[in-house]
Amino acid sequence: MLKKILQATAAAALAAGVAAGAAQAQDKPVIAVLPKTIIGDIFQTNIANFAQAKGEELGATVEIFGVASHSAVEEQVSIMESLISRGVDAIILAAVDSRGLGPAVNKATDAGIPVILVDSGVEGANYVTVVQTDNVRASGLAADYAAALLSYSGKVAQLEGEPSSETAQLRRQGFHEGIAKYPDIELVTSITGHWTTPGAVDATEAILQSHPDVDLIFASSDLMAVGAAIVLERNGRDDVIVIGFDGITEGTDLILEGKAAGDVAQNARGMGEIAVEIAMQIINGEKSADDFPDFIDSGMTLVHPWNVHAYREAALGIPRPE
């Protein structure tokens, strides 16, 4: 569980700065972790949890700042500004907007604070590296799996994330390019579900109304896959296949319940732990920002009914049923 969760309004961020003296007095480096949001987003919460545990293991004080939603750009910028003023030792950022966070990232870098991005990149910014899934390749894998499930003929739809998110853009690109390889499969629509279950419920209802003959829905996040599954069950549409993306408990539950055929799993542990390790190497003077590549692939796994129990045990710590 998170030991320190600060809901990120500008006032909360500034208040945190007042309390920061205690951490600094311990002579421990302070690493700030800014997930996109920890409100209803299990994957982002997992990144933060793993980062915090690794930071404590390596002797750092890790502070976590979660904003109100995936669209709370100004809140995340305000937190960045506060952290820069405090002079924290490093920032690990999952940017809610691939453009809106650029100036804040550059300001931190100019102030000598290394910024390691996780899950999403930031356009035109000067940062150490981005640790994330190769979202184009991973969504392309979802397209290949979808094609195989449909015997290479049928109609598919995509539920996208927030349009301003680099992650959403890359998953859209990967799935669209992947499906385009199959001439007998039609991508009938691709609309945002805003990364959330309620957003996906609305979007899936719209898909079924406009394209009642859809055969498969690819949800760009597991929480959206849950929303799609709710609507399909409510409408008695067990003929429509669902594929999710994230690899969190909720997504793999859908596979076990027969409500999804697969899930492209990201590596939340890898993102959180690798980012902290990089931050500590720079803080300790072992390496400089120039020693790291621009992109570090944290890996992925295609989860399906035949490996779901093995994946849940290894990645989520959920024991296999006896």
GROMACS .gro file of C-alpha atoms in nm:
model
  322
    1MET     CA    1   0.000   0.000   0.000
    2LEU     CA    2   0.107   0.354  -0.055
    3LYS     CA    3   0.253   0.501   0.261
    4LYS     CA    4   0.224   0.855   0.139
    5ILE     CA    5  -0.044   0.961  -0.107
    6LEU     CA    6  -0.086   1.330  -0.174
    7GLN     CA    7  -0.382   1.433  -0.380
    8ALA     CA    8  -0.233   1.678  -0.616
    9THR     CA    9  -0.388   2.018  -0.599
   10ALA     CA   10  -0.146   2.307  -0.614
   11ALA     CA   11  -0.221   2.379  -0.249
   12ALA     CA   12  -0.139   2.023  -0.147
   13ALA     CA   13   0.184   2.030  -0.340
   14LEU     CA   14   0.290   2.354  -0.175
   15ALA     CA   15   0.194   2.220   0.167
   16ALA     CA   16   0.411   1.917   0.102
   17GLY     CA   17   0.701   2.150   0.042
   18VAL     CA   18   0.665   2.292   0.392
   19ALA     CA   19   0.688   1.942   0.539
   20ALA     CA   20   0.983   1.842   0.324
   21GLY     CA   21   1.243   1.961   0.572
   22ALA     CA   22   1.206   1.649   0.782
   23ALA     CA   23   1.294   1.423   0.491
   24GLN     CA   24   1.585   1.641   0.388
   25ALA     CA   25   1.714   1.640   0.745
   26GLN     CA   26   1.751   1.264   0.727
   27ASP     CA   27   2.017   1.314   0.459
   28LYS     CA   28   1.830   1.078   0.233
   29PRO     CA   29   1.779   1.170  -0.130
   30VAL     CA   30   1.419   1.264  -0.208
   31ILE     CA   31   1.264   1.113  -0.520
   32ALA     CA   32   0.923   1.244  -0.623
   33VAL     CA   33   0.699   1.003  -0.815
   34LEU     CA   34   0.416   1.152  -1.020
   35PRO     CA   35   0.186   0.884  -1.164
   36LYS     CA   36  -0.087   1.000  -1.399
   37THR     CA   37  -0.346   0.942  -1.129
   38ILE     CA   38  -0.391   0.698  -0.844
   39ILE     CA   39  -0.765   0.752  -0.831
   40GLY     CA   40  -0.922   0.447  -0.989
   41ASP     CA   41  -0.611   0.358  -1.191
   42ILE     CA   42  -0.462   0.038  -1.057
   43PHE     CA   43  -0.179   0.025  -1.309
   44GLN     CA   44  -0.050   0.372  -1.218
   45THR     CA   45  -0.086   0.287  -0.850
   46ASN     CA   46   0.122  -0.027  -0.905
   47ILE     CA   47   0.398   0.176  -1.070
   48ALA     CA   48   0.404   0.408  -0.770
   49ASN     CA   49   0.403   0.119  -0.522
   50PHE     CA   50   0.695  -0.058  -0.689
   51ALA     CA   51   0.889   0.268  -0.719
   52GLN     CA   52   0.838   0.344  -0.352
   53ALA     CA   53   0.947  -0.002  -0.239
   54LYS     CA   54   1.260   0.009  -0.456
   55GLY     CA   55   1.345   0.359  -0.337
   56GLU     CA   56   1.323   0.258   0.027
   57GLU     CA   57   1.538  -0.046  -0.048
   58LEU     CA   58   1.804   0.179  -0.202
   59GLY     CA   59   1.796   0.434   0.081
   60ALA     CA   60   1.581   0.709  -0.067
   61THR     CA   61   1.274   0.890   0.057
   62VAL     CA   62   1.003   0.846  -0.208
   63GLU     CA   63   0.708   1.085  -0.216
   64ILE     CA   64   0.406   1.012  -0.435
   65PHE     CA   65   0.185   1.279  -0.588
   66GLY     CA   66  -0.127   1.166  -0.773
   67VAL     CA   67  -0.347   1.410  -0.965
   68ALA     CA   68  -0.725   1.403  -0.984
   69SER     CA   69  -0.762   1.247  -1.329
   70HIS     CA   70  -0.593   1.170  -1.659
   71SER     CA   71  -0.692   1.516  -1.784
   72ALA     CA   72  -0.554   1.713  -1.485
   73VAL     CA   73  -0.267   1.872  -1.677
   74GLU     CA   74  -0.253   2.194  -1.476
   75GLU     CA   75  -0.242   2.003  -1.148
   76GLN     CA   76   0.054   1.798  -1.263
   77VAL     CA   77   0.233   2.110  -1.386
   78SER     CA   78   0.172   2.278  -1.048
   79ILE     CA   79   0.325   1.983  -0.866
   80MET     CA   80   0.628   1.992  -1.094
   81GLU     CA   81   0.673   2.362  -1.022
   82SER     CA   82   0.655   2.301  -0.647
   83LEU     CA   83   0.905   2.014  -0.663
   84ILE     CA   84   1.146   2.226  -0.862
   85SER     CA   85   1.120   2.502  -0.601
   86ARG     CA   86   1.191   2.250  -0.326
   87GLY     CA   87   1.491   2.113  -0.509
   88VAL     CA   88   1.409   1.744  -0.482
   89ASP     CA   89   1.684   1.510  -0.598
   90ALA     CA   90   1.495   1.342  -0.883
   91ILE     CA   91   1.150   1.327  -1.039
   92ILE     CA   92   0.983   1.021  -1.190
   93LEU     CA   93   0.695   1.137  -1.409
   94ALA     CA   94   0.410   0.963  -1.591
   95ALA     CA   95   0.286   1.261  -1.788
   96VAL     CA   96  -0.087   1.302  -1.835
   97ASP     CA   97  -0.025   1.512  -2.146
   98SER     CA   98   0.260   1.454  -2.391
   99ARG     CA   99   0.285   1.826  -2.476
  100GLY     CA  100   0.157   2.014  -2.173
  101LEU     CA  101   0.431   1.885  -1.941
  102GLY     CA  102   0.721   1.977  -2.172
  103PRO     CA  103   0.805   2.318  -2.022
  104ALA     CA  104   0.794   2.184  -1.665
  105VAL     CA  105   1.022   1.892  -1.754
  106ASN     CA  106   1.270   2.127  -1.918
  107LYS     CA  107   1.260   2.361  -1.618
  108ALA     CA  108   1.340   2.072  -1.384
  109THR     CA  109   1.627   1.957  -1.603
  110ASP     CA  110   1.765   2.311  -1.624
  111ALA     CA  111   1.752   2.324  -1.242
  112GLY     CA  112   1.971   2.014  -1.224
  113ILE     CA  113   1.690   1.775  -1.128
  114PRO     CA  114   1.697   1.455  -1.335
  115VAL     CA  115   1.356   1.364  -1.476
  116ILE     CA  116   1.289   1.001  -1.564
  117LEU     CA  117   0.968   0.943  -1.755
  118VAL     CA  118   0.760   0.628  -1.714
  119ASP     CA  119   0.469   0.494  -1.919
  120SER     CA  120   0.447   0.803  -2.143
  121GLY     CA  121   0.691   1.031  -2.324
  122VAL     CA  122   0.689   1.410  -2.338
  123GLU     CA  123   0.737   1.584  -2.671
  124GLY     CA  124   1.020   1.831  -2.712
  125ALA     CA  125   1.146   1.787  -2.356
  126ASN     CA  126   1.494   1.725  -2.217
  127TYR     CA  127   1.475   1.423  -1.984
  128VAL     CA  128   1.698   1.133  -1.888
  129THR     CA  129   1.502   0.849  -2.048
  130VAL     CA  130   1.151   0.708  -2.076
  131VAL     CA  131   1.082   0.363  -1.932
  132GLN     CA  132   0.771   0.228  -2.096
  133THR     CA  133   0.606  -0.044  -2.298
  134ASP     CA  134   0.673  -0.038  -2.670
  135ASN     CA  135   0.309   0.056  -2.716
  136VAL     CA  136   0.310   0.038  -3.095
  137ARG     CA  137   0.451  -0.314  -3.095
  138ALA     CA  138   0.228  -0.423  -2.806
  139SER     CA  139  -0.089  -0.296  -2.972
  140GLY     CA  140   0.026  -0.454  -3.296
  141LEU     CA  141   0.045  -0.782  -3.106
  142ALA     CA  142  -0.316  -0.726  -2.993
  143ALA     CA  143  -0.411  -0.675  -3.359
  144ASP     CA  144  -0.241  -0.998  -3.461
  145TYR     CA  145  -0.414  -1.187  -3.180
  146ALA     CA  146  -0.749  -1.031  -3.275
  147ALA     CA  147  -0.702  -1.138  -3.636
  148ALA     CA  148  -0.624  -1.494  -3.533
  149LEU     CA  149  -0.928  -1.510  -3.305
  150LEU     CA  150  -1.148  -1.394  -3.594
  151SER     CA  151  -0.992  -1.638  -3.842
  152TYR     CA  152  -0.871  -1.330  -4.030
  153SER     CA  153  -1.215  -1.197  -4.124
  154GLY     CA  154  -1.454  -0.969  -3.938
  155LYS     CA  155  -1.522  -0.625  -3.792
  156VAL     CA  156  -1.333  -0.474  -3.500
  157ALA     CA  157  -1.344  -0.156  -3.291
  158GLN     CA  158  -1.096   0.012  -3.057
  159LEU     CA  159  -1.151   0.192  -2.729
  160GLU     CA  160  -0.877   0.455  -2.705
  161GLY     CA  161  -0.736   0.643  -2.406
  162GLU     CA  162  -0.723   1.019  -2.361
  163PRO     CA  163  -0.643   1.178  -2.700
  164SER     CA  164  -0.372   1.403  -2.550
  165SER     CA  165  -0.184   1.108  -2.402
  166GLU     CA  166   0.118   0.981  -2.592
  167THR     CA  167   0.039   0.632  -2.467
  168ALA     CA  168  -0.311   0.650  -2.618
  169GLN     CA  169  -0.173   0.779  -2.947
  170LEU     CA  170   0.083   0.501  -2.973
  171ARG     CA  171  -0.169   0.229  -2.890
  172ARG     CA  172  -0.401   0.369  -3.153
  173GLN     CA  173  -0.119   0.372  -3.406
  174GLY     CA  174  -0.008   0.017  -3.327
  175PHE     CA  175  -0.355  -0.133  -3.345
  176HIS     CA  176  -0.456   0.055  -3.658
  177GLU     CA  177  -0.135  -0.039  -3.839
  178GLY     CA  178  -0.163  -0.397  -3.718
  179ILE     CA  179  -0.522  -0.445  -3.834
  180ALA     CA  180  -0.443  -0.283  -4.169
  181LYS     CA  181  -0.228  -0.588  -4.252
  182TYR     CA  182  -0.542  -0.802  -4.276
  183PRO     CA  183  -0.753  -0.709  -4.581
  184ASP     CA  184  -1.060  -0.901  -4.467
  185ILE     CA  185  -1.077  -0.733  -4.127
  186GLU     CA  186  -1.246  -0.393  -4.105
  187LEU     CA  187  -1.176  -0.141  -3.829
  188VAL     CA  188  -1.525   0.005  -3.808
  189THR     CA  189  -1.456   0.270  -3.541
  190SER     CA  190  -1.197   0.385  -3.290
  191ILE     CA  191  -1.320   0.616  -3.012
  192THR     CA  192  -1.200   0.729  -2.673
  193GLY     CA  193  -1.314   0.570  -2.349
  194HIS     CA  194  -1.097   0.816  -2.151
  195TRP     CA  195  -0.903   0.530  -1.983
  196THR     CA  196  -1.197   0.474  -1.744
  197THR     CA  197  -1.468   0.214  -1.695
  198PRO     CA  198  -1.754   0.469  -1.710
  199GLY     CA  199  -1.601   0.621  -2.024
  200ALA     CA  200  -1.578   0.278  -2.184
  201VAL     CA  201  -1.937   0.200  -2.094
  202ASP     CA  202  -2.055   0.506  -2.286
  203ALA     CA  203  -1.820   0.438  -2.578
  204THR     CA  204  -1.918   0.071  -2.605
  205GLU     CA  205  -2.287   0.161  -2.604
  206ALA     CA  206  -2.215   0.398  -2.893
  207ILE     CA  207  -2.022   0.128  -3.080
  208LEU     CA  208  -2.305  -0.124  -3.049
  209GLN     CA  209  -2.560   0.131  -3.166
  210SER     CA  210  -2.356   0.237  -3.470
  211HIS     CA  211  -2.202  -0.101  -3.550
  212PRO     CA  212  -2.420  -0.381  -3.410
  213ASP     CA  213  -2.234  -0.632  -3.627
  214VAL     CA  214  -1.898  -0.568  -3.458
  215ASP     CA  215  -1.711  -0.890  -3.379
  216LEU     CA  216  -1.432  -0.773  -3.147
  217ILE     CA  217  -1.344  -0.477  -2.927
  218PHE     CA  218  -0.985  -0.396  -2.834
  219ALA     CA  219  -0.973  -0.185  -2.519
  220SER     CA  220  -0.652   0.014  -2.477
  221SER     CA  221  -0.667  -0.036  -2.099
  222ASP     CA  222  -0.806  -0.302  -1.869
  223LEU     CA  223  -1.039  -0.059  -1.694
  224MET     CA  224  -1.193   0.015  -2.032
  225ALA     CA  225  -1.212  -0.359  -2.104
  226VAL     CA  226  -1.417  -0.390  -1.785
  227GLY     CA  227  -1.653  -0.122  -1.916
  228ALA     CA  228  -1.687  -0.299  -2.250
  229ALA     CA  229  -1.758  -0.630  -2.077
  230ILE     CA  230  -2.029  -0.469  -1.863
  231VAL     CA  231  -2.211  -0.336  -2.168
  232LEU     CA  232  -2.178  -0.656  -2.367
  233GLU     CA  233  -2.312  -0.864  -2.079
  234ARG     CA  234  -2.598  -0.620  -2.025
  235ASN     CA  235  -2.691  -0.648  -2.392
  236GLY     CA  236  -2.654  -1.024  -2.410
  237ARG     CA  237  -2.370  -0.992  -2.663
  238ASP     CA  238  -2.152  -1.289  -2.577
  239ASP     CA  239  -2.066  -1.307  -2.948
  240VAL     CA  240  -1.836  -1.002  -2.923
  241ILE     CA  241  -1.476  -1.074  -2.824
  242VAL     CA  242  -1.287  -0.840  -2.587
  243ILE     CA  243  -0.911  -0.792  -2.563
  244GLY     CA  244  -0.765  -0.568  -2.291
  245PHE     CA  245  -0.435  -0.397  -2.223
  246ASP     CA  246  -0.243  -0.357  -1.895
  247GLY     CA  247  -0.228  -0.693  -1.722
  248ILE     CA  248  -0.381  -0.580  -1.393
  249THR     CA  249  -0.599  -0.804  -1.177
  250GLU     CA  250  -0.922  -0.665  -1.322
  251GLY     CA  251  -0.814  -0.747  -1.677
  252THR     CA  252  -0.706  -1.100  -1.598
  253ASP     CA  253  -1.027  -1.153  -1.401
  254LEU     CA  254  -1.215  -1.097  -1.727
  255ILE     CA  255  -1.019  -1.378  -1.890
  256LEU     CA  256  -1.095  -1.617  -1.604
  257GLU     CA  257  -1.462  -1.521  -1.619
  258GLY     CA  258  -1.476  -1.583  -1.993
  259LYS     CA  259  -1.550  -1.216  -2.062
  260ALA     CA  260  -1.222  -1.144  -2.242
  261ALA     CA  261  -1.005  -1.353  -2.470
  262GLY     CA  262  -0.676  -1.187  -2.383
  263ASP     CA  263  -0.482  -0.903  -2.225
  264VAL     CA  264  -0.158  -0.737  -2.334
  265ALA     CA  265   0.023  -0.706  -2.001
  266GLN     CA  266   0.262  -0.423  -1.923
  267ASN     CA  267   0.534  -0.440  -1.660
  268ALA     CA  268   0.445  -0.197  -1.381
  269ARG     CA  269   0.720  -0.338  -1.161
  270GLY     CA  270   0.979  -0.283  -1.433
  271MET     CA  271   0.871   0.076  -1.491
  272GLY     CA  272   0.876   0.173  -1.125
  273GLU     CA  273   1.191  -0.013  -1.022
  274ILE     CA  274   1.405   0.071  -1.327
  275ALA     CA  275   1.316   0.439  -1.300
  276VAL     CA  276   1.420   0.453  -0.934
  277GLU     CA  277   1.743   0.263  -1.002
  278ILE     CA  278   1.833   0.514  -1.273
  279ALA     CA  279   1.750   0.805  -1.045
  280MET     CA  280   1.973   0.669  -0.768
  281GLN     CA  281   2.262   0.603  -1.006
  282ILE     CA  282   2.252   0.967  -1.114
  283ILE     CA  283   2.205   1.098  -0.759
  284ASN     CA  284   2.499   0.891  -0.634
  285GLY     CA  285   2.721   1.009  -0.918
  286GLU     CA  286   2.762   0.658  -1.059
  287LYS     CA  287   2.624   0.762  -1.398
  288SER     CA  288   2.512   1.075  -1.579
  289ALA     CA  289   2.196   1.135  -1.778
  290ASP     CA  290   2.392   1.091  -2.100
  291ASP     CA  291   2.473   0.731  -2.006
  292PHE     CA  292   2.114   0.617  -2.064
  293PRO     CA  293   1.931   0.552  -2.392
  294ASP     CA  294   1.636   0.770  -2.485
  295PHE     CA  295   1.397   0.475  -2.449
  296ILE     CA  296   1.398   0.166  -2.229
  297ASP     CA  297   1.145  -0.106  -2.313
  298SER     CA  298   0.996  -0.241  -1.991
  299GLY     CA  299   0.852  -0.543  -2.171
  300MET     CA  300   0.511  -0.702  -2.231
  301THR     CA  301   0.331  -1.036  -2.217
  302LEU     CA  302   0.027  -1.159  -2.408
  303VAL     CA  303  -0.199  -1.310  -2.143
  304HIS     CA  304  -0.465  -1.559  -2.257
  305PRO     CA  305  -0.668  -1.844  -2.108
  306TRP     CA  306  -0.375  -2.086  -2.131
  307ASN     CA  307  -0.122  -1.880  -1.934
  308VAL     CA  308  -0.338  -1.651  -1.720
  309HIS     CA  309  -0.281  -1.840  -1.393
  310ALA     CA  310   0.096  -1.851  -1.446
  311TYR     CA  311   0.101  -1.478  -1.525
  312ARG     CA  312  -0.112  -1.384  -1.224
  313GLU     CA  313   0.112  -1.582  -0.992
  314ALA     CA  314   0.439  -1.442  -1.131
  315ALA     CA  315   0.340  -1.082  -1.197
  316LEU     CA  316   0.056  -1.011  -0.957
  317GLY     CA  317   0.136  -1.245  -0.668
  318ILE     CA  318  -0.201  -1.420  -0.695
  319PRO     CA  319  -0.166  -1.792  -0.610
  320ARG     CA  320  -0.291  -2.050  -0.856
  321PRO     CA  321  -0.618  -2.215  -0.753
  322GLU     CA  322  -0.571  -2.554  -0.593
   0.00000   0.00000   0.00000
